[in-house]
Coordinates of C-alpha atoms in Angstrom, one line a residue:
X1 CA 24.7 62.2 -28.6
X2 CA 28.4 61.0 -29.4
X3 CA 30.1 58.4 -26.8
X4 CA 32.1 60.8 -24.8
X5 CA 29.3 63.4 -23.7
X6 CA 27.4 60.1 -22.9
X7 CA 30.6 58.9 -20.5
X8 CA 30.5 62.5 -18.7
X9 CA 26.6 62.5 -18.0
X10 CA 27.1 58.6 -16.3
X11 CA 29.9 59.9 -14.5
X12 CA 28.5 62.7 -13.3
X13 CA 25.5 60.4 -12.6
X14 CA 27.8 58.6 -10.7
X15 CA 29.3 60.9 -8.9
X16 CA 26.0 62.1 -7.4
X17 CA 25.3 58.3 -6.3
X18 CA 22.1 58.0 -8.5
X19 CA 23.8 55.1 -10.3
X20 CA 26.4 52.6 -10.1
X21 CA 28.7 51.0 -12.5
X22 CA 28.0 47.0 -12.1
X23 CA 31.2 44.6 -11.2
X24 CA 29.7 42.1 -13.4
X25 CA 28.1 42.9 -17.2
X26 CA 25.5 41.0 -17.9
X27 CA 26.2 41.1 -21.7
X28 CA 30.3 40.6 -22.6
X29 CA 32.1 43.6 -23.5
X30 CA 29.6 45.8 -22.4
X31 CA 29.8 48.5 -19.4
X32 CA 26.7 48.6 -17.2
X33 CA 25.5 50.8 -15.0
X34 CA 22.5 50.1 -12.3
X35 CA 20.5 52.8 -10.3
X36 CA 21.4 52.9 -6.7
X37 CA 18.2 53.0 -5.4
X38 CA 15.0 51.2 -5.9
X39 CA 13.1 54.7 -5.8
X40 CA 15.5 56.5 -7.8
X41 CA 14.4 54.1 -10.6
X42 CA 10.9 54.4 -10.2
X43 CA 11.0 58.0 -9.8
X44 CA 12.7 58.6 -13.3
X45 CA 10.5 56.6 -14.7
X46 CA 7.2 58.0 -13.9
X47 CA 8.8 61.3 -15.4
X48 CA 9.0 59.8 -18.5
X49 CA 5.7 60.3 -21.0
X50 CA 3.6 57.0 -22.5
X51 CA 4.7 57.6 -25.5
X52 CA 8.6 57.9 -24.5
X53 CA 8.1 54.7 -22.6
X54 CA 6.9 52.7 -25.2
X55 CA 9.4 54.5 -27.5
X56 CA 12.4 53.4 -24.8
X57 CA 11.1 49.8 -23.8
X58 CA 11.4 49.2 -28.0
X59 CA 14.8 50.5 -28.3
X60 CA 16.0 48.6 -25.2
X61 CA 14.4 45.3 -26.8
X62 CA 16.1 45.6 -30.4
X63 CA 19.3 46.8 -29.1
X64 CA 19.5 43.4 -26.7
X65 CA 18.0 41.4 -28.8
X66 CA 21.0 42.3 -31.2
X67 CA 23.6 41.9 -28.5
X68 CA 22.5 38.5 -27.5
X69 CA 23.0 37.1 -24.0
X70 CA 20.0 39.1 -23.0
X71 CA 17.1 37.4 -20.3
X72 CA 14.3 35.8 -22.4
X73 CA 11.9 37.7 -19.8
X74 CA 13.5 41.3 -19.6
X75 CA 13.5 41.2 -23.3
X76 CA 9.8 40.2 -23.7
X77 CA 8.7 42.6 -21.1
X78 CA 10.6 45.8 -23.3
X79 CA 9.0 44.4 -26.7
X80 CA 5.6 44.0 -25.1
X81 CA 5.3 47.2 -23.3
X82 CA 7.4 48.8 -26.5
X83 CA 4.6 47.7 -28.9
X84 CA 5.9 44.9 -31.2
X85 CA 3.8 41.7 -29.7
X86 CA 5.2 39.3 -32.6
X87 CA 8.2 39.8 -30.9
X88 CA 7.0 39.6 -27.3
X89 CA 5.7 36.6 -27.9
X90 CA 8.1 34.8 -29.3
X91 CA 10.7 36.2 -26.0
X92 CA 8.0 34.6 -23.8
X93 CA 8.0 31.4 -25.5
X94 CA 12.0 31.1 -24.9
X95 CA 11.0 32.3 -21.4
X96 CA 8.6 29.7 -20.8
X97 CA 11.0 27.5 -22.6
X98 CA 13.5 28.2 -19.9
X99 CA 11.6 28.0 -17.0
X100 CA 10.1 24.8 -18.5
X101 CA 13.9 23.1 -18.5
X102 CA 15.1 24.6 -15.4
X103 CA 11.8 23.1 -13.5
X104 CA 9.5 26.1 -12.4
X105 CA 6.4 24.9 -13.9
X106 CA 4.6 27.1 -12.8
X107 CA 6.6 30.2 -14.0
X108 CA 6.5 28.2 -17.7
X109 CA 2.7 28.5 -17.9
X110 CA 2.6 31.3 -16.7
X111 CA 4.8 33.0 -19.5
X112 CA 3.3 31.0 -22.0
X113 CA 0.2 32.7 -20.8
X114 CA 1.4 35.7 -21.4
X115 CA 2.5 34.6 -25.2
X116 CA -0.8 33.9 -26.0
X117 CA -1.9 37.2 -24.3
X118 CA 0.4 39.1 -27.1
X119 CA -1.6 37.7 -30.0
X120 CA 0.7 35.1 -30.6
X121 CA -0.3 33.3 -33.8
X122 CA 0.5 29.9 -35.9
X123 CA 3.4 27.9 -34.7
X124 CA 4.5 30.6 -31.7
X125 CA 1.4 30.0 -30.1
X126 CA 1.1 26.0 -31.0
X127 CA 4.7 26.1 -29.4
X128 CA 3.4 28.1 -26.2
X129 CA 0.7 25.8 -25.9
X130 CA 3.2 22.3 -26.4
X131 CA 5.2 24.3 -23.3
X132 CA 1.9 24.7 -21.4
X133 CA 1.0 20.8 -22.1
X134 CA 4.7 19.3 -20.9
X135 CA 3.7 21.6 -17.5
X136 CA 0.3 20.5 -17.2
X137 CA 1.2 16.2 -17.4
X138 CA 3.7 17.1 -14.4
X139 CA 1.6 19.0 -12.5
X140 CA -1.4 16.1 -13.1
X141 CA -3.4 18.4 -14.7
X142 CA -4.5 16.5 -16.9
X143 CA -7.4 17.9 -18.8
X144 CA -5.9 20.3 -19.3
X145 CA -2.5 19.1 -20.9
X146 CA -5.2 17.1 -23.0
X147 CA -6.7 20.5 -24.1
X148 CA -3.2 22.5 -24.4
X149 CA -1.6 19.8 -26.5
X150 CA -4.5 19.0 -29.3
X151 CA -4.0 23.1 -29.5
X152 CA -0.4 22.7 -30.1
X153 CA -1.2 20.2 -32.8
X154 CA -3.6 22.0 -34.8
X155 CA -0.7 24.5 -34.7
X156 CA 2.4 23.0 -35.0
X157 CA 4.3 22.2 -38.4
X158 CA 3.4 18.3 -39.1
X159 CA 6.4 16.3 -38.3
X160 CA 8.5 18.9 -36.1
X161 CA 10.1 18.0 -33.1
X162 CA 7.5 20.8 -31.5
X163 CA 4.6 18.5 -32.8
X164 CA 5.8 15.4 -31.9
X165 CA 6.9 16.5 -28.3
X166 CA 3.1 17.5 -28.1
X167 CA 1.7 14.5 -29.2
X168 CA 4.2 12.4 -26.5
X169 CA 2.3 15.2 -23.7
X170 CA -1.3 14.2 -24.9
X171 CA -0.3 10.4 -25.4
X172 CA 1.0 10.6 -21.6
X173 CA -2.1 12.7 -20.3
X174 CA -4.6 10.6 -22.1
X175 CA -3.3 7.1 -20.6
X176 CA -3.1 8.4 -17.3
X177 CA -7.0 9.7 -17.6
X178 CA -8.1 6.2 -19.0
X179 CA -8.8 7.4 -22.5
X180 CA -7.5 4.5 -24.0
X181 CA -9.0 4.8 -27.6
X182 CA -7.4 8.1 -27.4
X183 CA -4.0 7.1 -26.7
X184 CA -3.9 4.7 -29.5
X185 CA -5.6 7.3 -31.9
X186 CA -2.6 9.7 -31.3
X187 CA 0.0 7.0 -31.3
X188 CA -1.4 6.0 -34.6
X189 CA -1.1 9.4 -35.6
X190 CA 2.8 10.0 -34.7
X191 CA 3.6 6.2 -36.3
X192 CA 2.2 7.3 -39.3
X193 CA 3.9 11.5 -40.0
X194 CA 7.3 11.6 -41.6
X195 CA 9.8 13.6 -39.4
X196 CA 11.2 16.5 -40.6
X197 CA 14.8 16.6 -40.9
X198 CA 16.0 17.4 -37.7
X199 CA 13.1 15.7 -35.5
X200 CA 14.0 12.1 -35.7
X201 CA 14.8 11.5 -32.5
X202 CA 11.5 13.8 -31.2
X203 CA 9.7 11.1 -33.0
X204 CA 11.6 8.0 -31.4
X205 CA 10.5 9.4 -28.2
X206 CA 7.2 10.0 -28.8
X207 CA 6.4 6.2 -30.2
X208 CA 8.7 4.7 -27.2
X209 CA 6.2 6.8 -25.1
X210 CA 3.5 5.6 -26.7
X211 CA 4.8 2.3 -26.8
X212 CA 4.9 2.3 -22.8
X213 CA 1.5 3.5 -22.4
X214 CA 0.2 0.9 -24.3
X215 CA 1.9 -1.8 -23.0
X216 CA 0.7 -0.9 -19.3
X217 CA -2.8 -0.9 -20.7
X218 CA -2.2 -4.3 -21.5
X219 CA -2.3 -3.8 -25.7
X220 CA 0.8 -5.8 -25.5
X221 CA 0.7 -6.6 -29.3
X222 CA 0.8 -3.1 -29.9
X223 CA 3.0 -2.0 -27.3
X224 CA 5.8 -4.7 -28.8
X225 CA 5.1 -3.4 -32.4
X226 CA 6.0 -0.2 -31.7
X227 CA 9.0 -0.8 -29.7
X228 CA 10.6 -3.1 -32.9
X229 CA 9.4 -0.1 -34.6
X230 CA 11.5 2.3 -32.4
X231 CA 14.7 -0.2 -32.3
X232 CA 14.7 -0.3 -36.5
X233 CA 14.9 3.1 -36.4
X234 CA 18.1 3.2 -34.2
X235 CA 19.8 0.4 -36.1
X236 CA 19.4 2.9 -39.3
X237 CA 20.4 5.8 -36.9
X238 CA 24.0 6.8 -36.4
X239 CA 23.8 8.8 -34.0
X240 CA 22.3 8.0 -30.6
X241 CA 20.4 10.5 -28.9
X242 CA 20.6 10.2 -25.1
X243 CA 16.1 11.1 -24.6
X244 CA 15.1 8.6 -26.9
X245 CA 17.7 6.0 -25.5
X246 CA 16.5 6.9 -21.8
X247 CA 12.5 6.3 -23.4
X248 CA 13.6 3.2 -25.1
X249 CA 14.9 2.1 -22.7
X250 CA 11.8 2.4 -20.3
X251 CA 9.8 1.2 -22.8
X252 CA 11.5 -1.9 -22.9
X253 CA 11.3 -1.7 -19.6
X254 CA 7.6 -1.9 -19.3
X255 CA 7.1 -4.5 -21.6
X256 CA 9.2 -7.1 -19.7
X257 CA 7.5 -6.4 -16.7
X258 CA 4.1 -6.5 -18.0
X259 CA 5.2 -9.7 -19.8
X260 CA 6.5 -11.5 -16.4
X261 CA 10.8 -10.9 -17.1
X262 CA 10.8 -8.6 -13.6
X263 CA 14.6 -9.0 -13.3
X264 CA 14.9 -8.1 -17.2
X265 CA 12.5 -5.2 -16.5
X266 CA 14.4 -3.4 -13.3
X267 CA 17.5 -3.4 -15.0
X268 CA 16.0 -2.0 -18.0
X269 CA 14.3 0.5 -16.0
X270 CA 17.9 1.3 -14.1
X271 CA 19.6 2.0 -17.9
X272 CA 16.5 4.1 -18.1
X273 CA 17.4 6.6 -14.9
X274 CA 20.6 6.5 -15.7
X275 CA 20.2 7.9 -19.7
X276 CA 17.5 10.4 -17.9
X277 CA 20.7 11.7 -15.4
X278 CA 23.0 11.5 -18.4
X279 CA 20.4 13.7 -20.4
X280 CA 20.1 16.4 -17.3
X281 CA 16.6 15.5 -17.1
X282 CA 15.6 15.8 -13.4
X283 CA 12.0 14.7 -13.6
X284 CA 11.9 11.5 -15.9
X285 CA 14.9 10.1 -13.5
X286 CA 12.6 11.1 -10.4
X287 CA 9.9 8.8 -12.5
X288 CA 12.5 5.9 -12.8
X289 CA 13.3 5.5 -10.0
X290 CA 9.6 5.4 -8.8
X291 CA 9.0 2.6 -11.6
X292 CA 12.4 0.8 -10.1
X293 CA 10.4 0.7 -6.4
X294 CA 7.5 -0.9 -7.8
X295 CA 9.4 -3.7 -10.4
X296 CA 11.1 -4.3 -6.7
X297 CA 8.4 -4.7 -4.8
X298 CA 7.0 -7.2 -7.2
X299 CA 10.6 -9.0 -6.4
X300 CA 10.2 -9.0 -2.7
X301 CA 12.9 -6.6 -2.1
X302 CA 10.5 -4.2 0.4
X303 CA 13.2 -2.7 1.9
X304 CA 15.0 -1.3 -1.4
X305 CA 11.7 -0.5 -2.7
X306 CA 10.5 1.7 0.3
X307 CA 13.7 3.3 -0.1
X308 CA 13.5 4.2 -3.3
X309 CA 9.9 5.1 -3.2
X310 CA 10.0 7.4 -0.3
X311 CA 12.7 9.3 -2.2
X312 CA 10.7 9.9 -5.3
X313 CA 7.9 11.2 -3.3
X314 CA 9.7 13.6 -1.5
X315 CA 11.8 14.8 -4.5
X316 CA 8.5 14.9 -6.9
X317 CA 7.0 17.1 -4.2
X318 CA 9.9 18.9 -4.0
X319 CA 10.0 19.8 -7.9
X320 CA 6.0 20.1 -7.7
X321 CA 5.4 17.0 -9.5
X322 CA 2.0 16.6 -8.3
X323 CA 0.7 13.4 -10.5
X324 CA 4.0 11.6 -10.0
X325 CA 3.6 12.8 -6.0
X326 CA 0.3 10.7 -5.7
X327 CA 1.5 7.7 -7.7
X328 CA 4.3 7.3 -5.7
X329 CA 2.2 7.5 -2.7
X330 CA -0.3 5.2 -3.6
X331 CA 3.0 2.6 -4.4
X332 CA 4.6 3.5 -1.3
X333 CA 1.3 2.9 0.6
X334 CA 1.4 -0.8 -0.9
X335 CA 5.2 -1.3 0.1
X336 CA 4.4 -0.5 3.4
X337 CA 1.7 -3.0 3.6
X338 CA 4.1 -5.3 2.9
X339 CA 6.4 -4.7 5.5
X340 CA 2.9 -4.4 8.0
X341 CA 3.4 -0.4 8.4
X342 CA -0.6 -0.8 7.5
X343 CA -1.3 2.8 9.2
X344 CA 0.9 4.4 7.3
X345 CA 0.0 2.5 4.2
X346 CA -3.7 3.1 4.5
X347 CA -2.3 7.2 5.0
X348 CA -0.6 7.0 2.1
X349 CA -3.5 5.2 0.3
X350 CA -6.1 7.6 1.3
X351 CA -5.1 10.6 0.4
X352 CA -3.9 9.5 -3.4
X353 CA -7.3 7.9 -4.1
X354 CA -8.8 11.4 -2.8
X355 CA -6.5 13.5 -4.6
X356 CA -6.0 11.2 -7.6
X357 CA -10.1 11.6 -7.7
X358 CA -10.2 15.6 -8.1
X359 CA -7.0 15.3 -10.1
X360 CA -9.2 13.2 -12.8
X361 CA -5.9 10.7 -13.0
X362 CA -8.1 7.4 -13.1
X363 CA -5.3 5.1 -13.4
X364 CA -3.5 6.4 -10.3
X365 CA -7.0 6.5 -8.2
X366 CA -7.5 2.7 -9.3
X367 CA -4.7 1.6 -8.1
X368 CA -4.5 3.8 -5.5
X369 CA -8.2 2.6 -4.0
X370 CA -6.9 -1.3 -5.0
X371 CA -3.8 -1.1 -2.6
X372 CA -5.9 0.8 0.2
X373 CA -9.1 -2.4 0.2
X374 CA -6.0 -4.6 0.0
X375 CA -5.0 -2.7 3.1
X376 CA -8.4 -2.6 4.7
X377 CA -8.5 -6.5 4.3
X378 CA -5.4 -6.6 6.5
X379 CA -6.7 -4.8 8.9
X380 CA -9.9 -6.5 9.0
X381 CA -12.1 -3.7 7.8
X382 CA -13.9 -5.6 5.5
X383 CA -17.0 -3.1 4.8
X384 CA -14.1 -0.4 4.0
X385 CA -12.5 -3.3 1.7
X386 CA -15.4 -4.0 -0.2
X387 CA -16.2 -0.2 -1.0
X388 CA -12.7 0.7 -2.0
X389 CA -12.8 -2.5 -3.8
X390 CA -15.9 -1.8 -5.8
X391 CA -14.6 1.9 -6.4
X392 CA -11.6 0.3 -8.2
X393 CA -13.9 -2.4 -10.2
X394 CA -15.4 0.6 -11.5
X395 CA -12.5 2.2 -13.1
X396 CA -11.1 -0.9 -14.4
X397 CA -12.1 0.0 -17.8
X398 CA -9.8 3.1 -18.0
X399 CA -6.8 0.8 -16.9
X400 CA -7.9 -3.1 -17.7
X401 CA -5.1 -4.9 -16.7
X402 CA -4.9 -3.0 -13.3
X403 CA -8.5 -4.0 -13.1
X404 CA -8.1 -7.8 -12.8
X405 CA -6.5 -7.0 -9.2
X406 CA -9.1 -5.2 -8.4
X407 CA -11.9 -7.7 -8.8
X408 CA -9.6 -10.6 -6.9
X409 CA -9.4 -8.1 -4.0
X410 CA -13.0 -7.7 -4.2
X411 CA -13.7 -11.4 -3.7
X412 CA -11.0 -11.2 -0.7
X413 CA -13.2 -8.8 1.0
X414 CA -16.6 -11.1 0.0
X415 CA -14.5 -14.0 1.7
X416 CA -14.1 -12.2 4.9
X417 CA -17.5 -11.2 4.8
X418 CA -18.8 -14.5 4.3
X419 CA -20.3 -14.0 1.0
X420 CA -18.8 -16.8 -0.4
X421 CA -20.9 -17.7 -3.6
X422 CA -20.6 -14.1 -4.5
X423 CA -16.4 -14.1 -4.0
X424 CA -16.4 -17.5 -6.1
X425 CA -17.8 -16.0 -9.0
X426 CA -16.1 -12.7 -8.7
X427 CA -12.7 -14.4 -8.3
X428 CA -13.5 -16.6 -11.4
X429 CA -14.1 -13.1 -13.1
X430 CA -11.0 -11.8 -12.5
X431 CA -9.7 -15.3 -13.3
X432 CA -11.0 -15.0 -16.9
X433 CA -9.7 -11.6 -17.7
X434 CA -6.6 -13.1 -16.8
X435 CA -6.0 -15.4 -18.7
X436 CA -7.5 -13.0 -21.6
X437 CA -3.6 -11.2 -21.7
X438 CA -2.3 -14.1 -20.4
X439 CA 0.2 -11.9 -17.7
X440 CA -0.3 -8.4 -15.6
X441 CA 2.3 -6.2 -15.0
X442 CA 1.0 -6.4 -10.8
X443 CA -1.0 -9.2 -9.3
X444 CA -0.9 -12.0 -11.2
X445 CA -0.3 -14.7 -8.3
X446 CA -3.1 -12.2 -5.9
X447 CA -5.9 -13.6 -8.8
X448 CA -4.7 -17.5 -8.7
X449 CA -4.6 -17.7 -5.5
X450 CA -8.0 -15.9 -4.6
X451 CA -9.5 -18.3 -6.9
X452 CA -8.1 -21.4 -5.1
X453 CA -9.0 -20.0 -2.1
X454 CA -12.4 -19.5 -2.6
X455 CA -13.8 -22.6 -4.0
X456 CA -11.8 -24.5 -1.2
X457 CA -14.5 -21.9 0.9
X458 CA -17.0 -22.9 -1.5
X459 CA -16.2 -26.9 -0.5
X460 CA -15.2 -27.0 -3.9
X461 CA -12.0 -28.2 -2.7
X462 CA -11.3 -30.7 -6.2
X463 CA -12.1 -28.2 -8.1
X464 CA -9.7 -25.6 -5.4
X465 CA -6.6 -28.5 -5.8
X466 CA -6.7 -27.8 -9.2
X467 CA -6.6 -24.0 -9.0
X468 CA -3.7 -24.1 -6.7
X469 CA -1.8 -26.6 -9.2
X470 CA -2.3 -24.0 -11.9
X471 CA -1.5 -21.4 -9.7
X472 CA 1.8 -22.5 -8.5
X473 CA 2.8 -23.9 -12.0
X474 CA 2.3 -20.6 -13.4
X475 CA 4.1 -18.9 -10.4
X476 CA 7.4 -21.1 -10.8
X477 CA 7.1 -20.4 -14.7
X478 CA 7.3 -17.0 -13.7
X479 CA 10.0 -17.5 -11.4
X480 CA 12.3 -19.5 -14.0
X481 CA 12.7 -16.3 -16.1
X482 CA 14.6 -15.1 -12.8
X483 CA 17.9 -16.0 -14.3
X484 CA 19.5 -14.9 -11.1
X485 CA 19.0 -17.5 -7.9
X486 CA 18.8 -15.3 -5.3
X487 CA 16.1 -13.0 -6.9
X488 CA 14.3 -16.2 -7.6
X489 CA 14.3 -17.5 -3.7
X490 CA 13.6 -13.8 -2.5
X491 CA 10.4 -13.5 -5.0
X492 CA 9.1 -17.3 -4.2
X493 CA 9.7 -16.8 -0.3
X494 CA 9.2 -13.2 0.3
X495 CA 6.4 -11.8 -1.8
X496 CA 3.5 -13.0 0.6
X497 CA 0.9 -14.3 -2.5
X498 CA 3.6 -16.1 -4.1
X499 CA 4.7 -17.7 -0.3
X500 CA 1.3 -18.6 0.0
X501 CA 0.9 -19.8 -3.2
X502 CA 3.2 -22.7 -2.3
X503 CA 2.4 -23.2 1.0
X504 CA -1.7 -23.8 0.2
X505 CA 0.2 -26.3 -2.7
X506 CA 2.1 -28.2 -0.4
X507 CA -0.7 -28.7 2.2
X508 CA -3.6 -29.3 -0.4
X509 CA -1.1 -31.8 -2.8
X510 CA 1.4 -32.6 -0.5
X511 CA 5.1 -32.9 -1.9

């Protein structure tokens, strides 16, 4: 049928208000009409025959698919109903693509879902699956973006930016679960694959990543490795892409804050949220600033850290960012402390242990259950202490260097209990793992002190003069790295370990 007896029938169409012309095309150049009414539509298509459907719902697909601008899910819709899955399937990968970028995660697994539910084969379906992984870490799914990632993989061309992007989800999923072997296996793996032409940077992120998650695990060595790795690679790079300067960044980050630089660390980590902004990408900068709350509670700065804490739990509930939710939480609930809101520290506390637990997120349900017996001993709960405690202790193998403040707030609790042979030797426990990586990223000046304080409980008080000497030398070593005086004051007077730190020095030693 030519173009002009085409025009009549849509204007006579028109003229019996069955359709509408559209103000707006969706697709430039183009002249669209609409239906007027919902049951209209539905009614002429029922009259149409299975075969005609399937016939229609093809030629609709190839004939947008050729004019471009089309919606990823309209067109994957016509070619699955019109009978060419291939095609379907790779529509509902730029779908889920889409949905992925634009934040609906749920909407991106979905599609991806439905991929995979059009026999999608090879790399489409490795690619679905990467999608389906990236949702999964957000969502603290974790297993899950474990399982959905190794798929991707297996799948995946070797070296791609699609393959290393999966690797950076299982790398992220597997730290946060405790799999630490795992981690490094993967990380191994990405260090070691050539990148293909265009995947460079893809690659850049996915070590920085890895370099990150190492770090906080306290394989500092390796960590550090990786990052040199990652920063030779950029001095041979012209240009600078902005992800895998945000990840360097944070990386970096990490690394000085695990390695006792704080003030090097938050500014590190501010670059970081600021590269994340620059790049448009909404949940890594919600992430940042989350890390920035915790590198300033370590400095004493409560108030600036609540602040930024309570944001990044609203807006990561707000984009449905359920493991970064209950980590945020579980730091707020420990900021709070600080500032003696215990009630509404211990609230916060509570409920991301419980959910961190079902989640299977170990790391965030250690420290989680840490801050909430640290709580507990504020409050004077000491039975609740010591089980929250010992809940911790036991996960400290997914997360080591977490653990050591776990086993110093366990001998807290012992203390107030009066169990003080038992504290001694748990305190000297945590002492010894330590001093075993040399500096935590949390907690360092919580074990010195416990120590000191209970052998001078012990009567060991020689023995406790020289703990406390130890203690604040390492503290004030710490401190000199604070380049900046009036972050040096605020972190010696206002961070309540390091304050008492000094003051058991000066009344023990005098001076």
């Amino acid at each position: 049928m030519g173009g002009a007896p085409v025009a009549r029938r849509l204007a006579e169409l028109s003229r019996r208000e069955l359709i509408r012309r559209r103000d707006e095309a969706r697709i430039a150049g183009e002249v669209e009409y609409e239906f007027r009414h919902a049951l209209v539509r539905e009614a002429a298509y029922g009259m149409l025959t299975e075969r005609d459907r399937r016939v229609g719902h093809a030629l609709a697909g190839d004939w947008l698919e050729r004019a471009g601008g089309a919606d990823a899910m309209a067109l994957a819709e016509h070619f699955e109903i019109g009978g060419a899955p291939a095609q379907a399937a790779e529509a509902y990968l730029r779908a889920a693509e889409e949905a992925l970028r634009g934040g609906d995660l749920a909407a991106a697994i979905a599609r991806a879902d439905r991929g995979i539910g059009c026999g999608a084969a090879g790399d489409t379906a490795g690619r679905l699956r990467r999608v389906q992984a990236e949702a999964h870490v957000w969502r603290g799914d974790l297993f899950l973006a474990v399982e959905r990632g190794t798929e991707a993989i297996e799948r995946i061309e070797r070296g791609s930016i699609a393959w290393f992007s999966a690797i950076t989800q299982v790398v992220l999923a597997t730290s946060k679960l405790g799999q630490l072997d795992e981690l490094e296996r993967w990380t191994t793996v990405a260090a070691s694959a050539v990148p293909t032409t265009d995947a460079q940077s893809a690659r850049l992120v996915c070590l920085a990543n890895g370099a990150a998650m190492l770090t906080v695990v306290g394989r500092y060595v390796e960590g550090r490795a990786l990052i040199e790795a990652v920063e030779r690679a950029f001095e041979d790079t012209h240009a600078r892409d902005v992800a895998a300067t945000a990840q360097l960044h944070e990386a970096r980050s990490y690394y000085a804050i695990c390695t006792g630089n704080l003030v090097a660390g938050a500014d590190r980590m501010e670059a970081a949220s600021r590269a994340y902004e620059q790049a448009g990408d909404r949940r890594n900068a919600c992430s940042t600033r989350a890390n920035l709350g915790v590198a300033y509670t370590e400095l004493g700065d409560f108030e600036r850290a609540e602040s930024m804490l309570r944001e990044a739990h609203q807006e990561s509930d707000r984009m449905h960012l359920h493991e970064l939710k209950l980590s945020s939480g579980a730091n707020l609930a420990q900021v709070l402390a600080c500032r003696g809101k215990l009630a509404e520290g211990r609230a916060f506390a509570e409920a991301a242990a419980s959910a961190s637990r079902q989640a299977g997120a170990v790391r965030t349900e250690l420290f989680a259950r840490c801050y909430l017996a640290k709580i507990c001993v504020a409050l004077g709960d000491l039975e609740a202490a010591e089980d929250e405690a010992r809940a911790s202790v036991a996960r400290s193998q997914s997360a080591p260097t977490l653990g050591v403040q776990a086993y110093a707030v366990l001998a807290r609790a012992l203390l107030g209990l009066g169990r003080v042979d038992e504290a001694v030797r748990t305190a000297t426990e945590a002492s010894s793992m330590l001093e075993s990586f040399g500096t935590l990223e949390e907690g360092e000046s919580l074990v010195r002190l416990t120590v000191a304080e209970a052998l001078a409980a012990s009567g060991r008080q020689h023995e406790a003069n020289a703990a406390i000497a130890s203690a604040r030398a390492a503290l004030l070593a710490r401190a000199d790295k604070l380049s900046d005086p009036t972050w040096r004051e605020r972190f010696l007077r206002d961070v309540p370990d390091n304050a008492r730190t000094l003051e058991l020095a000066r009344q023990w030693l005098g001076g």
